[in-house]
Amino acid sequence: NTAGEVLFTLRKHEPATGMLDLPGGFIDHDETAEAAVEREIKEELNIHIAWMKYLFTTTNSYLYIGIEYKTNALVFEARVQSFENMQAADDVAGYVFKNIYEINLAEIGLPSIRQVIERLRAEKPA
């Protein structure tokens, strides 16, 4: 991919089925954030992380089965070993590379993910 492009996933389930999301998920008990990133990327896209760096945290309200959960989203930048065997799996319906400076924020299903993209746009020059 080129500078400014991010790997987005397409949500397979509610909330926001079919809309853009970022790869990721919840941290399991007795798991580090870094181990969760590696596990979620493997589960969702069948790719392996070669390098990652913590960027920032955002707050989130996540509606699941009618209950709103308050969560924190830890945002990491990651590089992968290869995209050769990438395939959508788990709770991901598909994937696409998009330039964060050109993407229509209305395509992103969750407000917290829109906030992440807005912050990345503000922190990194186009």
mmCIF file of C-alpha atoms in Angstrom:
data_model
loop_
_atom_site.group_PDB
_atom_site.id
_atom_site.type_symbol
_atom_site.label_atom_id
_atom_site.label_comp_id
_atom_site.label_asym_id
_atom_site.label_seq_id
_atom_site.Cartn_x
_atom_site.Cartn_y
_atom_site.Cartn_z
ATOM 1 C CA ASN A 1 0.000 0.000 0.000
ATOM 2 C CA THR A 2 1.025 3.633 -0.315
ATOM 3 C CA ALA A 3 1.496 6.368 2.265
ATOM 4 C CA GLY A 4 -1.749 7.381 3.935
ATOM 5 C CA GLU A 5 -3.517 4.099 3.143
ATOM 6 C CA VAL A 6 -5.014 2.071 5.941
ATOM 7 C CA LEU A 7 -6.337 -1.476 5.884
ATOM 8 C CA PHE A 8 -10.040 -1.316 6.721
ATOM 9 C CA THR A 9 -12.304 -4.262 7.358
ATOM 10 C CA LEU A 10 -15.977 -4.575 6.468
ATOM 11 C CA ARG A 11 -18.174 -5.388 9.457
ATOM 12 C CA LYS A 12 -19.890 -8.772 9.258
ATOM 13 C CA HIS A 13 -22.268 -8.223 12.202
ATOM 14 C CA GLU A 14 -24.199 -5.470 13.932
ATOM 15 C CA PRO A 15 -23.585 -2.814 14.877
ATOM 16 C CA ALA A 16 -22.927 -1.223 11.462
ATOM 17 C CA THR A 17 -22.992 -4.384 9.326
ATOM 18 C CA GLY A 18 -21.240 -3.877 5.969
ATOM 19 C CA MET A 19 -19.597 -0.615 6.924
ATOM 20 C CA LEU A 20 -15.897 0.141 7.281
ATOM 21 C CA ASP A 21 -14.077 -0.634 10.507
ATOM 22 C CA LEU A 22 -10.495 -1.092 11.635
ATOM 23 C CA PRO A 23 -9.165 -4.557 12.439
ATOM 24 C CA GLY A 24 -9.212 -5.291 16.134
ATOM 25 C CA GLY A 25 -11.294 -6.476 19.015
ATOM 26 C CA PHE A 26 -11.408 -6.946 22.731
ATOM 27 C CA ILE A 27 -8.497 -7.851 24.988
ATOM 28 C CA ASP A 28 -8.931 -11.190 26.749
ATOM 29 C CA HIS A 29 -8.265 -11.618 30.465
ATOM 30 C CA ASP A 30 -4.563 -12.219 31.163
ATOM 31 C CA GLU A 31 -3.620 -10.891 27.681
ATOM 32 C CA THR A 32 -1.518 -7.842 26.856
ATOM 33 C CA ALA A 33 -2.774 -5.246 24.402
ATOM 34 C CA GLU A 34 0.035 -6.184 22.006
ATOM 35 C CA ALA A 35 -0.857 -9.893 22.169
ATOM 36 C CA ALA A 36 -4.507 -8.977 21.510
ATOM 37 C CA VAL A 37 -3.508 -7.003 18.391
ATOM 38 C CA GLU A 38 -1.537 -9.966 17.057
ATOM 39 C CA ARG A 39 -4.357 -12.430 17.859
ATOM 40 C CA GLU A 40 -7.160 -10.282 16.414
ATOM 41 C CA ILE A 41 -5.270 -9.571 13.164
ATOM 42 C CA LYS A 42 -4.581 -13.287 12.760
ATOM 43 C CA GLU A 43 -8.216 -14.235 13.526
ATOM 44 C CA GLU A 44 -9.775 -11.569 11.317
ATOM 45 C CA LEU A 45 -7.401 -11.432 8.348
ATOM 46 C CA ASN A 46 -4.988 -14.396 8.566
ATOM 47 C CA ILE A 47 -1.936 -12.136 8.570
ATOM 48 C CA HIS A 48 0.951 -11.791 11.021
ATOM 49 C CA ILE A 49 2.236 -8.590 12.590
ATOM 50 C CA ALA A 50 5.918 -7.880 11.925
ATOM 51 C CA TRP A 51 6.069 -4.590 13.873
ATOM 52 C CA MET A 52 3.660 -2.465 15.905
ATOM 53 C CA LYS A 53 3.707 0.815 17.769
ATOM 54 C CA TYR A 54 1.154 2.194 20.223
ATOM 55 C CA LEU A 55 -0.274 5.533 19.029
ATOM 56 C CA PHE A 56 -3.056 6.728 21.350
ATOM 57 C CA THR A 57 -6.257 5.824 23.188
ATOM 58 C CA THR A 58 -9.831 6.940 22.540
ATOM 59 C CA THR A 59 -13.026 6.423 24.511
ATOM 60 C CA ASN A 60 -15.904 4.485 23.030
ATOM 61 C CA SER A 61 -19.533 3.564 23.618
ATOM 62 C CA TYR A 62 -20.181 0.111 22.153
ATOM 63 C CA LEU A 63 -23.771 -1.091 21.777
ATOM 64 C CA TYR A 64 -24.021 -4.883 21.994
ATOM 65 C CA ILE A 65 -27.314 -6.763 22.281
ATOM 66 C CA GLY A 66 -29.086 -3.640 23.481
ATOM 67 C CA ILE A 67 -26.563 -2.784 26.192
ATOM 68 C CA GLU A 68 -24.151 0.132 25.896
ATOM 69 C CA TYR A 69 -20.647 -0.640 27.136
ATOM 70 C CA LYS A 70 -18.102 2.087 27.858
ATOM 71 C CA THR A 71 -14.708 0.999 26.525
ATOM 72 C CA ASN A 72 -11.295 2.387 25.638
ATOM 73 C CA ALA A 73 -9.849 1.821 22.196
ATOM 74 C CA LEU A 74 -6.069 1.446 22.128
ATOM 75 C CA VAL A 75 -4.841 2.423 18.671
ATOM 76 C CA PHE A 76 -1.712 0.830 17.221
ATOM 77 C CA GLU A 77 0.114 1.333 13.947
ATOM 78 C CA ALA A 78 1.235 -2.031 12.587
ATOM 79 C CA ARG A 79 3.188 -3.479 9.704
ATOM 80 C CA VAL A 80 2.565 -7.024 8.516
ATOM 81 C CA GLN A 81 4.957 -9.664 7.247
ATOM 82 C CA SER A 82 2.953 -10.210 4.052
ATOM 83 C CA PHE A 83 -0.530 -9.702 2.615
ATOM 84 C CA GLU A 84 -0.126 -12.842 0.470
ATOM 85 C CA ASN A 85 -2.446 -15.101 2.516
ATOM 86 C CA MET A 86 -4.842 -12.400 3.695
ATOM 87 C CA GLN A 87 -8.478 -13.456 3.849
ATOM 88 C CA ALA A 88 -11.526 -12.204 5.714
ATOM 89 C CA ALA A 89 -12.538 -14.451 8.615
ATOM 90 C CA ASP A 90 -14.132 -14.366 12.081
ATOM 91 C CA ASP A 91 -16.374 -11.266 12.275
ATOM 92 C CA VAL A 92 -14.968 -9.630 9.115
ATOM 93 C CA ALA A 93 -16.904 -9.756 5.818
ATOM 94 C CA GLY A 94 -14.120 -8.265 3.684
ATOM 95 C CA TYR A 95 -11.327 -5.719 3.563
ATOM 96 C CA VAL A 96 -10.151 -2.732 1.544
ATOM 97 C CA PHE A 97 -7.239 -0.286 1.551
ATOM 98 C CA LYS A 98 -8.340 3.354 1.741
ATOM 99 C CA ASN A 99 -6.452 6.628 1.917
ATOM 100 C CA ILE A 100 -7.297 8.239 5.255
ATOM 101 C CA TYR A 101 -7.252 11.720 3.689
ATOM 102 C CA GLU A 102 -9.723 10.831 0.941
ATOM 103 C CA ILE A 103 -12.127 8.482 2.730
ATOM 104 C CA ASN A 104 -15.698 9.629 3.299
ATOM 105 C CA LEU A 105 -16.178 9.374 7.067
ATOM 106 C CA ALA A 106 -19.834 8.379 6.473
ATOM 107 C CA GLU A 107 -18.523 5.012 5.155
ATOM 108 C CA ILE A 108 -17.168 4.216 8.636
ATOM 109 C CA GLY A 109 -19.710 2.431 10.803
ATOM 110 C CA LEU A 110 -18.672 3.348 14.339
ATOM 111 C CA PRO A 111 -18.226 6.884 15.725
ATOM 112 C CA SER A 112 -15.087 5.856 17.631
ATOM 113 C CA ILE A 113 -13.413 4.672 14.395
ATOM 114 C CA ARG A 114 -14.327 7.966 12.685
ATOM 115 C CA GLN A 115 -12.645 9.742 15.616
ATOM 116 C CA VAL A 116 -9.505 7.616 15.139
ATOM 117 C CA ILE A 117 -9.323 8.557 11.437
ATOM 118 C CA GLU A 118 -9.917 12.238 12.212
ATOM 119 C CA ARG A 119 -7.094 12.162 14.767
ATOM 120 C CA LEU A 120 -4.732 10.379 12.356
ATOM 121 C CA ARG A 121 -5.519 13.012 9.723
ATOM 122 C CA ALA A 122 -4.732 15.799 12.182
ATOM 123 C CA GLU A 123 -1.469 14.251 13.426
ATOM 124 C CA LYS A 124 0.058 13.176 10.106
ATOM 125 C CA PRO A 125 0.435 15.557 7.179
ATOM 126 C CA ALA A 126 -1.158 14.499 3.875
#
